[in-house]
Amino acid sequence: MADDLPPKEEFSDWYNELLFQAEIMDVRYPAKGVYVWFPFGYDLRNHVYDRLKTLHDETGHDEVDFPVLIPEGILAKEGEHIAGFEDEVFWVTHGGRKELDERMALRPTSETPMYTMFDLWIRSHTDLPLKVYQVVNIWRSETEHTRPLIRLREITGFKEAHTAHASYDEAVEQVETALSLYEEFYDFLGVPYVITERPEWDKFPGADYTYAVDTLMPDGKALQIGTAHNLGQNFSEAFEVDFETADGDHDHVYQTSYGVSERCIAAVMGVHGDDNGLVLPGEIAPTQVAVVPIPFGDDEENAEIMETCEEMVEELEEAGIRAEFDDSDDNPGAKYYRWELKGTPLRAEVGPRDLEDGSAKLVNRLGDESDASFDEIVGVVQDELDALSDEIRTRAADDLDASIVECTSYDEAKEVVGDGFALVGWNGDEDAGKRIEDEVGVDMLGEPRGYSLDDTEINECIQTGEDAEKVVLLANTY
Ligand code: P5A
């Protein structure tokens, strides 16, 4: 175990300490809920977001960049939306010493500025579907306990996608496409998830319905790591985004929006990390292989070890593998510690014996060792990276599966939500739903995909004893 990293069991301390020690985020910036990316953290973030952006690019989304400032009149156009965000908006009221004629919001999300422009961009059905996305900073004046990457006032990696369609069915279909995109993204990160339809009272403000992607953090709390909303015509009516249909009629467009934030990085940390620090799948690790010389031979041998390491790094890099030669003055033990803390998937050691054998010792982040002859290093490293990604992905998925427990009484449910998700029956009635949340003291995430009432032993609503209409997940949430 790392010396001064608290054990992962003490999740909150472990998380905060790891953010700093692994140089992901500096929390010392003097404003609540606002943090600073260290270079290493930002490098990690970029590997994650590169994939996220590519997934959007490959599925017909165009990247855009909208203004930060939203004039109040625009933000307030859709009633439910502004009601939902009113308490979270930061306002710009002055330009220098002069009060502005109209105050402006720091965008809390970009439905309203985007749809103001969609009104100008969309004329006819031939302009549809329109699919755009941006990765930007947004601001929400969160009043609850703020936490780096998880509950921010300044979200720095808000990926928001917005689409407009010629029919409601197409918008329904787009929400499914968005969920598939998020599935692919989180599979890539090895982060397991449940997808639920949020209950009426927890929909995105202005949406017809909302699906959310949640994962389980080590403290037993669910972390919402993405949402996809069918906005129907709620915004297009308010913003008068209409188009000429193929028949020459006029209609308002049908819209969707979906987003993720840097919570995806928090999920990677929480789901995969261990007592020694980060555990990163090779796909996103800033350094995939750390090459560490073990210079315990005579001078001539040591010089040869250094040269061999250098050549190895060159060869790996030429093959597109992110390798780094650790020729710092630290002793090997200190080097191992540092690379482990940063989640480096593989370490290649070269000492006098390895030189003799013509192979390096590979140690993966979970401590498994293998040998790689110098001639075959690229292929072996690639295979070992893939194998490690598979292993941590499977391990995490098994943990999540095991954390979903069917419950038929409040006592059972209360116990289960200490560690994971309680699956309970619900008659679908809003009052009963809210009672369930109060009784168990948690949130109702909603009906999970892949679980139907028929697949469970559950028959009755946990609150009323009436026939259950569906099964829903309950969990403590961030
Ligand atoms: C969808 C994109 C929206 O804002 N408008 C554009 C829609 N949805 S949302 O559910 O409100 O946010 C999307 C995801 O962003 C994350 N998130 C946050 N992350 C960190 N700190 C916050 N304060 C915060 N608020 C929201 C969540 O993962 C959410 O699912």
Coordinates of C-alpha atoms and ligand atoms in Angstrom, one line a residue:
M1 CA 0.0 0.0 0.0
A2 CA 1.2 3.5 -0.7
D3 CA 2.6 5.1 2.4
D4 CA 0.5 8.2 2.8
L5 CA -2.5 7.5 0.6
P6 CA -5.5 6.5 2.8
P7 CA -7.0 3.1 2.0
K8 CA -9.7 3.2 -0.7
E9 CA -12.2 2.0 2.0
E10 CA -12.0 5.5 3.4
F11 CA -13.3 6.7 0.0
S12 CA -13.7 10.4 0.6
D13 CA -10.2 10.9 2.0
W14 CA -8.7 8.5 -0.6
Y15 CA -10.4 10.4 -3.4
N16 CA -9.3 13.9 -2.2
E17 CA -5.7 12.8 -1.5
L18 CA -5.4 10.9 -4.8
L19 CA -6.6 13.9 -6.8
F20 CA -3.7 15.8 -5.4
Q21 CA -1.0 13.2 -5.1
A22 CA -1.6 11.8 -8.6
E23 CA -1.7 15.4 -9.8
I24 CA -5.1 15.4 -11.4
M25 CA -6.7 18.5 -9.8
D26 CA -5.5 21.2 -7.5
V27 CA -8.3 22.1 -5.0
R28 CA -6.5 25.1 -3.6
Y29 CA -8.2 27.7 -5.9
P30 CA -10.0 30.1 -3.6
A31 CA -13.5 29.8 -4.9
K32 CA -16.2 27.2 -3.9
G33 CA -16.7 24.4 -6.4
V34 CA -14.0 25.7 -8.8
Y35 CA -10.8 23.7 -9.2
V36 CA -7.7 23.6 -11.4
W37 CA -6.5 20.8 -13.7
F38 CA -2.9 19.8 -13.2
P39 CA -1.0 19.0 -16.5
F40 CA -1.2 15.2 -15.8
G41 CA -4.9 15.4 -15.0
Y42 CA -5.5 17.5 -18.2
D43 CA -3.6 15.0 -20.2
L44 CA -5.7 12.2 -18.9
R45 CA -8.8 14.3 -19.5
N46 CA -7.8 14.8 -23.1
H47 CA -7.4 11.1 -23.8
V48 CA -10.9 10.6 -22.5
Y49 CA -12.5 13.5 -24.3
D50 CA -10.7 12.6 -27.6
R51 CA -12.7 9.4 -27.6
L52 CA -15.9 11.2 -26.6
K53 CA -15.5 13.7 -29.4
T54 CA -14.6 11.1 -32.0
L55 CA -17.8 9.2 -31.1
H56 CA -19.8 12.3 -31.8
D57 CA -17.9 13.1 -35.0
E58 CA -18.4 9.5 -36.3
T59 CA -22.1 9.6 -35.7
G60 CA -22.9 12.7 -37.7
H61 CA -22.6 15.5 -35.1
D62 CA -20.9 18.7 -36.0
E63 CA -18.8 20.5 -33.4
V64 CA -19.8 24.1 -32.6
D65 CA -18.9 26.8 -30.1
F66 CA -21.7 29.0 -28.6
P67 CA -21.3 32.1 -26.4
V68 CA -20.9 31.8 -22.6
L69 CA -23.2 34.8 -22.0
I70 CA -27.0 34.4 -22.3
P71 CA -29.2 37.5 -22.2
E72 CA -31.9 37.0 -19.6
G73 CA -34.7 37.3 -22.1
I74 CA -33.5 34.3 -23.9
L75 CA -32.8 32.1 -20.9
A76 CA -36.3 32.8 -19.6
K77 CA -38.2 31.8 -22.8
E78 CA -39.1 28.3 -21.9
G79 CA -40.9 28.3 -18.6
E80 CA -40.1 25.0 -17.1
H81 CA -36.4 25.3 -18.1
I82 CA -35.9 28.6 -16.3
A83 CA -37.9 27.5 -13.3
G84 CA -35.5 24.5 -13.0
F85 CA -32.4 26.5 -13.3
E86 CA -33.3 29.8 -11.6
D87 CA -31.6 28.9 -8.4
E88 CA -28.4 27.8 -10.0
V89 CA -27.6 30.7 -12.4
F90 CA -24.7 33.1 -12.0
W91 CA -25.5 36.5 -13.4
V92 CA -23.3 39.1 -15.0
T93 CA -24.9 42.4 -14.1
H94 CA -22.2 45.0 -14.9
G95 CA -19.8 46.0 -17.6
G96 CA -17.1 47.8 -15.6
R97 CA -19.0 50.2 -13.3
K98 CA -22.0 50.5 -15.6
E99 CA -25.0 48.3 -14.9
L100 CA -26.1 46.4 -18.0
D101 CA -29.5 47.1 -19.6
E102 CA -30.2 43.4 -19.5
R103 CA -28.3 41.1 -17.2
M104 CA -26.7 38.0 -18.7
A105 CA -26.4 34.5 -17.4
L106 CA -23.2 32.5 -17.4
R107 CA -24.6 29.5 -19.4
P108 CA -25.8 26.7 -17.0
T109 CA -26.4 24.6 -20.2
S110 CA -26.9 25.8 -23.8
E111 CA -30.4 24.9 -24.9
T112 CA -31.5 28.5 -24.9
P113 CA -28.7 30.2 -26.8
M114 CA -28.5 27.3 -29.3
Y115 CA -32.2 27.2 -30.1
T116 CA -32.2 31.0 -30.6
M117 CA -29.8 30.3 -33.5
F118 CA -31.5 27.1 -34.6
D119 CA -34.5 29.4 -35.3
L120 CA -32.3 31.2 -37.9
W121 CA -30.6 28.1 -39.2
I122 CA -33.5 25.8 -39.8
R123 CA -36.0 26.7 -42.7
S124 CA -37.0 23.4 -44.3
H125 CA -37.1 19.7 -43.7
T126 CA -33.9 19.5 -45.8
D127 CA -32.1 21.3 -43.0
L128 CA -33.0 18.4 -40.7
P129 CA -31.8 16.5 -38.8
L130 CA -29.4 19.0 -37.3
K131 CA -26.9 17.5 -34.8
V132 CA -24.3 19.6 -33.0
Y133 CA -22.2 19.3 -29.9
Q134 CA -19.6 21.3 -28.0
V135 CA -17.2 20.7 -25.1
V136 CA -17.3 23.8 -23.0
N137 CA -17.3 25.4 -19.5
I138 CA -20.6 25.9 -17.8
W139 CA -21.6 27.4 -14.5
R140 CA -24.1 26.2 -11.9
S141 CA -24.4 27.7 -8.5
E142 CA -24.6 24.3 -6.7
T143 CA -25.6 24.8 -3.1
E144 CA -24.9 21.3 -1.9
H145 CA -21.4 20.1 -0.8
T146 CA -19.2 20.7 -3.9
R147 CA -16.5 18.2 -4.8
P148 CA -13.8 18.1 -7.5
L149 CA -15.0 16.5 -10.8
I150 CA -18.3 15.5 -9.2
R151 CA -20.3 18.5 -8.1
L152 CA -18.8 21.6 -9.6
R153 CA -19.8 25.2 -9.9
E154 CA -17.6 25.6 -12.9
I155 CA -17.8 22.5 -15.0
T156 CA -14.9 22.6 -17.4
G157 CA -15.7 19.6 -19.6
F158 CA -19.4 19.9 -20.3
K159 CA -20.0 17.9 -23.5
E160 CA -23.5 18.9 -24.6
A161 CA -25.1 17.6 -27.8
H162 CA -28.3 19.1 -29.3
T163 CA -30.4 17.8 -32.2
A164 CA -33.4 18.8 -34.1
H165 CA -35.7 16.5 -36.2
A166 CA -38.7 16.5 -38.5
S167 CA -40.7 14.1 -36.3
Y168 CA -41.2 12.9 -32.8
D169 CA -40.3 9.4 -33.7
E170 CA -36.9 10.6 -35.0
A171 CA -36.3 12.4 -31.7
V172 CA -37.2 9.2 -29.8
E173 CA -34.7 7.3 -32.0
Q174 CA -32.0 9.9 -31.4
V175 CA -32.3 9.5 -27.6
E176 CA -31.6 5.8 -28.2
T177 CA -28.6 6.7 -30.4
A178 CA -27.3 9.0 -27.7
L179 CA -27.6 6.2 -25.1
S180 CA -25.7 3.8 -27.4
L181 CA -23.0 6.4 -27.8
Y182 CA -22.7 6.7 -24.0
E183 CA -22.7 2.9 -23.7
E184 CA -19.8 2.8 -26.1
F185 CA -18.0 5.6 -24.3
Y186 CA -18.3 4.0 -20.9
D187 CA -17.4 0.5 -22.2
F188 CA -14.3 2.1 -23.6
L189 CA -13.5 3.5 -20.1
G190 CA -14.4 0.1 -18.5
V191 CA -16.9 1.9 -16.3
P192 CA -20.1 -0.2 -15.8
Y193 CA -23.4 1.6 -15.7
V194 CA -27.2 1.3 -15.3
I195 CA -29.5 3.2 -17.6
T196 CA -32.8 4.3 -16.1
E197 CA -35.7 6.4 -17.1
R198 CA -35.9 9.1 -14.5
P199 CA -39.3 9.5 -12.7
E200 CA -41.4 12.5 -13.7
W201 CA -40.2 14.6 -10.8
D202 CA -36.6 14.2 -11.7
K203 CA -36.7 15.0 -15.4
F204 CA -34.5 17.7 -17.0
P205 CA -36.3 21.0 -16.8
G206 CA -38.2 21.3 -20.1
A207 CA -37.9 17.7 -21.2
D208 CA -40.7 15.2 -22.1
Y209 CA -38.6 12.4 -20.6
T210 CA -35.1 11.9 -19.4
Y211 CA -32.8 8.8 -19.4
A212 CA -29.8 8.8 -17.1
V213 CA -26.6 6.7 -17.0
D214 CA -25.4 6.0 -13.5
T215 CA -22.4 4.1 -12.1
L216 CA -21.7 3.0 -8.5
M217 CA -18.9 4.6 -6.6
P218 CA -17.0 2.7 -3.9
D219 CA -18.9 4.4 -1.1
G220 CA -22.1 2.8 -2.3
K221 CA -23.5 6.0 -3.9
A222 CA -24.7 6.2 -7.4
L223 CA -23.0 8.8 -9.6
Q224 CA -25.1 10.1 -12.6
I225 CA -22.5 10.2 -15.4
G226 CA -24.7 11.3 -18.3
T227 CA -28.3 12.1 -19.3
A228 CA -30.2 12.1 -22.6
H229 CA -33.5 14.0 -22.9
N230 CA -36.3 14.0 -25.4
L231 CA -37.3 17.7 -25.4
G232 CA -40.3 17.1 -27.8
Q233 CA -41.5 20.5 -29.1
N234 CA -41.3 22.3 -25.7
F235 CA -38.3 24.4 -26.7
S236 CA -39.1 24.7 -30.4
E237 CA -42.5 26.2 -29.6
A238 CA -40.9 28.7 -27.2
F239 CA -38.1 29.6 -29.6
E240 CA -40.3 29.3 -32.7
V241 CA -38.0 26.9 -34.4
D242 CA -40.3 25.9 -37.2
F243 CA -39.7 24.3 -40.6
E244 CA -41.4 23.6 -43.9
T245 CA -42.3 19.9 -44.0
A246 CA -42.0 17.7 -47.1
D247 CA -45.7 18.3 -47.8
G248 CA -45.4 22.1 -47.7
D249 CA -46.9 22.4 -44.2
H250 CA -45.3 24.0 -41.2
D251 CA -44.3 22.3 -38.0
H252 CA -42.0 22.9 -35.0
V253 CA -38.9 20.8 -34.8
Y254 CA -38.6 17.9 -32.4
Q255 CA -35.5 18.1 -30.2
T256 CA -33.2 16.2 -28.0
S257 CA -30.2 17.1 -25.8
Y258 CA -27.7 14.9 -24.0
G259 CA -24.6 15.6 -21.9
V260 CA -21.7 14.3 -19.8
S261 CA -19.2 16.2 -17.7
E262 CA -15.9 15.5 -16.1
R263 CA -17.7 13.2 -13.7
C264 CA -16.6 10.6 -16.2
I265 CA -13.1 11.0 -14.9
A266 CA -14.3 10.7 -11.3
A267 CA -16.0 7.5 -12.3
V268 CA -12.7 6.1 -13.8
M269 CA -10.9 7.0 -10.5
G270 CA -13.5 5.6 -8.2
V271 CA -14.4 2.4 -10.1
H272 CA -10.9 1.2 -11.0
G273 CA -8.6 2.8 -8.4
D274 CA -7.1 0.8 -5.5
D275 CA -5.1 1.4 -2.3
N276 CA -2.0 2.2 -4.4
G277 CA -3.7 4.9 -6.5
L278 CA -5.2 5.2 -9.9
V279 CA -5.7 2.2 -12.1
L280 CA -6.1 3.3 -15.7
P281 CA -7.0 1.3 -18.8
G282 CA -4.3 1.7 -21.4
E283 CA -6.7 3.5 -23.8
I284 CA -6.6 6.6 -21.6
A285 CA -3.4 6.4 -19.6
P286 CA -1.2 9.4 -20.4
T287 CA 1.8 7.0 -20.1
Q288 CA 1.0 3.4 -21.0
V289 CA 4.4 1.9 -20.3
A290 CA 7.0 3.2 -17.9
V291 CA 10.4 1.8 -18.7
V292 CA 12.5 1.5 -15.5
P293 CA 16.2 0.7 -15.5
I294 CA 17.5 -1.4 -12.6
P295 CA 21.2 -0.4 -12.8
F296 CA 22.6 -2.9 -10.3
G297 CA 25.4 -4.2 -12.6
D298 CA 29.0 -2.9 -13.2
D299 CA 29.5 0.4 -15.0
E300 CA 29.6 -1.2 -18.4
E301 CA 26.4 -3.2 -17.8
N302 CA 24.6 -0.2 -16.4
A303 CA 25.5 1.9 -19.5
E304 CA 24.1 -1.0 -21.6
I305 CA 20.9 -1.1 -19.5
M306 CA 20.3 2.6 -20.0
E307 CA 20.9 2.3 -23.7
T308 CA 18.6 -0.7 -24.0
C309 CA 15.8 1.2 -22.1
E310 CA 16.2 4.1 -24.4
E311 CA 15.9 2.0 -27.5
M312 CA 12.9 0.2 -26.1
V313 CA 11.1 3.5 -25.5
E314 CA 11.9 4.6 -29.0
E315 CA 10.6 1.4 -30.5
L316 CA 7.4 1.5 -28.4
E317 CA 6.8 5.1 -29.3
E318 CA 7.3 4.4 -33.0
A319 CA 4.6 1.8 -32.7
G320 CA 2.3 4.4 -31.3
I321 CA 2.6 3.3 -27.7
R322 CA 2.9 6.0 -25.1
A323 CA 6.1 4.9 -23.3
E324 CA 8.3 6.9 -21.0
F325 CA 11.9 6.2 -19.9
D326 CA 12.2 6.9 -16.2
D327 CA 15.9 7.8 -15.9
S328 CA 15.3 10.0 -12.8
D329 CA 17.7 9.6 -9.9
D330 CA 15.1 8.0 -7.6
N331 CA 15.6 4.4 -6.6
P332 CA 13.5 1.8 -8.4
G333 CA 11.1 1.4 -5.4
A334 CA 10.3 5.1 -5.5
K335 CA 9.8 4.9 -9.2
Y336 CA 7.4 2.0 -8.9
Y337 CA 5.4 3.8 -6.3
R338 CA 5.0 6.9 -8.5
W339 CA 4.0 5.1 -11.6
E340 CA 1.5 3.0 -9.7
L341 CA 0.0 6.1 -8.0
K342 CA -0.6 7.5 -11.5
G343 CA -2.3 4.3 -12.7
T344 CA 0.3 3.4 -15.4
P345 CA -0.9 0.1 -16.8
L346 CA 2.5 -1.4 -17.5
R347 CA 6.1 -1.1 -16.1
A348 CA 9.0 -2.6 -18.0
E349 CA 12.1 -3.3 -15.9
V350 CA 15.5 -3.9 -17.3
G351 CA 18.3 -5.1 -15.0
P352 CA 21.5 -7.0 -15.5
R353 CA 19.7 -10.4 -15.6
D354 CA 17.2 -9.2 -18.1
L355 CA 20.0 -8.0 -20.3
E356 CA 21.5 -11.4 -20.2
D357 CA 18.2 -13.1 -21.0
G358 CA 17.4 -10.6 -23.8
S359 CA 14.1 -9.8 -22.3
A360 CA 12.4 -7.2 -20.0
K361 CA 10.2 -8.0 -17.0
L362 CA 6.7 -6.5 -17.5
V363 CA 4.6 -5.8 -14.4
N364 CA 1.0 -4.7 -14.9
R365 CA -0.8 -2.3 -12.6
L366 CA -2.5 -5.2 -10.8
G367 CA 0.9 -6.7 -10.0
D368 CA 0.9 -9.6 -12.6
E369 CA 4.3 -10.3 -14.1
S370 CA 5.4 -11.5 -17.5
D371 CA 8.5 -11.5 -19.7
A372 CA 8.9 -9.8 -23.0
S373 CA 11.9 -10.6 -25.2
F374 CA 13.4 -7.4 -26.6
D375 CA 12.6 -8.6 -30.1
E376 CA 8.9 -8.9 -29.5
I377 CA 8.4 -6.1 -27.0
V378 CA 5.8 -4.1 -29.1
G379 CA 3.5 -7.1 -29.6
V380 CA 3.7 -8.3 -26.0
V381 CA 3.1 -4.8 -24.6
Q382 CA 0.1 -4.3 -26.8
D383 CA -1.4 -7.7 -25.8
E384 CA -0.7 -7.0 -22.1
L385 CA -2.4 -3.6 -22.3
D386 CA -5.5 -5.2 -23.9
A387 CA -5.5 -8.0 -21.3
L388 CA -5.3 -5.5 -18.5
S389 CA -8.2 -3.4 -19.9
D390 CA -10.3 -6.5 -20.2
E391 CA -9.5 -7.5 -16.7
I392 CA -10.4 -4.3 -15.0
R393 CA -13.5 -3.9 -17.2
T394 CA -14.8 -7.3 -16.2
R395 CA -13.9 -6.8 -12.5
A396 CA -15.8 -3.6 -12.4
A397 CA -18.8 -5.0 -14.3
D398 CA -19.1 -8.0 -11.9
D399 CA -19.0 -5.6 -8.9
L400 CA -21.8 -3.5 -10.3
D401 CA -23.9 -6.6 -11.2
A402 CA -23.5 -7.9 -7.7
S403 CA -24.5 -4.6 -6.2
I404 CA -28.1 -4.7 -7.6
V405 CA -30.3 -6.5 -5.1
E406 CA -34.0 -7.3 -5.3
C407 CA -35.8 -6.1 -2.2
T408 CA -39.4 -6.6 -1.1
S409 CA -39.3 -4.8 2.3
Y410 CA -38.1 -1.3 3.4
D411 CA -35.8 -2.9 5.9
E412 CA -34.0 -4.9 3.2
A413 CA -33.9 -1.8 0.9
K414 CA -32.4 0.4 3.6
E415 CA -29.7 -2.1 4.2
V416 CA -28.9 -2.6 0.5
V417 CA -28.6 1.1 -0.3
G418 CA -25.7 1.3 2.1
D419 CA -23.6 -0.5 -0.6
G420 CA -25.5 -0.4 -3.8
F421 CA -28.8 -0.4 -5.7
A422 CA -32.1 -1.7 -4.3
L423 CA -34.5 -3.0 -6.9
V424 CA -38.0 -2.6 -5.7
G425 CA -41.6 -2.8 -7.1
W426 CA -43.5 0.4 -7.7
N427 CA -47.1 1.0 -8.8
G428 CA -46.1 3.9 -10.9
D429 CA -48.0 6.5 -8.8
E430 CA -46.0 9.7 -8.1
D431 CA -47.1 10.1 -4.5
A432 CA -46.2 6.5 -3.7
G433 CA -42.9 7.1 -5.5
K434 CA -42.0 10.0 -3.4
R435 CA -43.0 8.1 -0.2
I436 CA -40.7 5.3 -1.2
E437 CA -37.8 7.9 -1.5
D438 CA -38.7 9.3 1.9
E439 CA -39.0 5.9 3.6
V440 CA -35.7 4.6 2.4
G441 CA -34.0 8.1 2.5
V442 CA -32.6 7.8 -1.0
D443 CA -33.4 8.8 -4.6
M444 CA -35.4 6.7 -7.0
L445 CA -33.3 6.4 -10.1
G446 CA -36.1 4.9 -12.1
E447 CA -36.8 1.8 -14.2
P448 CA -33.5 0.2 -15.3
R449 CA -33.0 -1.1 -18.8
G450 CA -32.5 -4.8 -18.9
Y451 CA -34.7 -5.5 -15.9
S452 CA -38.4 -6.1 -16.3
L453 CA -40.9 -7.1 -13.6
D454 CA -41.2 -10.6 -15.1
D455 CA -37.5 -11.3 -14.7
T456 CA -37.7 -10.7 -10.9
E457 CA -39.4 -12.3 -7.9
I458 CA -41.1 -8.9 -7.3
N459 CA -44.9 -8.6 -7.7
E460 CA -46.0 -5.8 -5.3
C461 CA -45.4 -2.1 -4.9
I462 CA -43.1 -1.8 -1.9
Q463 CA -45.2 1.2 -0.6
T464 CA -48.8 0.3 -1.3
G465 CA -48.7 -3.5 -1.6
E466 CA -50.7 -3.1 -4.9
D467 CA -49.6 -4.8 -8.0
A468 CA -46.3 -3.3 -9.1
E469 CA -46.3 -1.7 -12.5
K470 CA -42.5 -1.7 -12.8
V471 CA -39.3 -2.3 -10.9
V472 CA -37.2 0.7 -10.1
L473 CA -33.7 1.2 -8.7
L474 CA -33.2 3.1 -5.4
A475 CA -29.8 4.4 -4.4
N476 CA -28.0 7.0 -2.4
T477 CA -26.8 9.5 -4.9
Y478 CA -24.1 12.2 -5.2
Ligands
P5A1 C1 -28.0 17.7 -21.6 C2 -26.8 18.4 -22.2 C3 -28.2 18.8 -19.4 O1 -27.7 19.8 -18.9 N1 -28.4 20.0 -21.5 C4 -27.3 19.8 -22.4 C5 -28.7 18.8 -20.8 N2 -28.4 17.7 -18.7 S1 -27.9 17.6 -17.1 O2 -28.4 16.3 -16.7 O3 -28.3 18.7 -16.4 O4 -26.3 17.5 -17.2 C6 -25.7 16.5 -17.9 C7 -24.7 15.8 -17.0 O5 -23.7 16.7 -16.5 C8 -23.3 16.3 -15.2 N3 -23.4 17.4 -14.2 C9 -22.4 17.8 -13.4 N4 -21.2 17.4 -13.3 C10 -20.4 18.1 -12.4 N5 -20.8 19.1 -11.6 C11 -22.1 19.5 -11.7 N6 -22.6 20.5 -10.9 C12 -23.0 18.9 -12.6 N7 -24.3 19.0 -13.0 C13 -24.5 18.1 -14.0 C14 -24.1 15.1 -14.9 O6 -23.3 13.9 -15.2 C15 -25.3 15.2 -15.8 O7 -25.8 13.9 -16.1

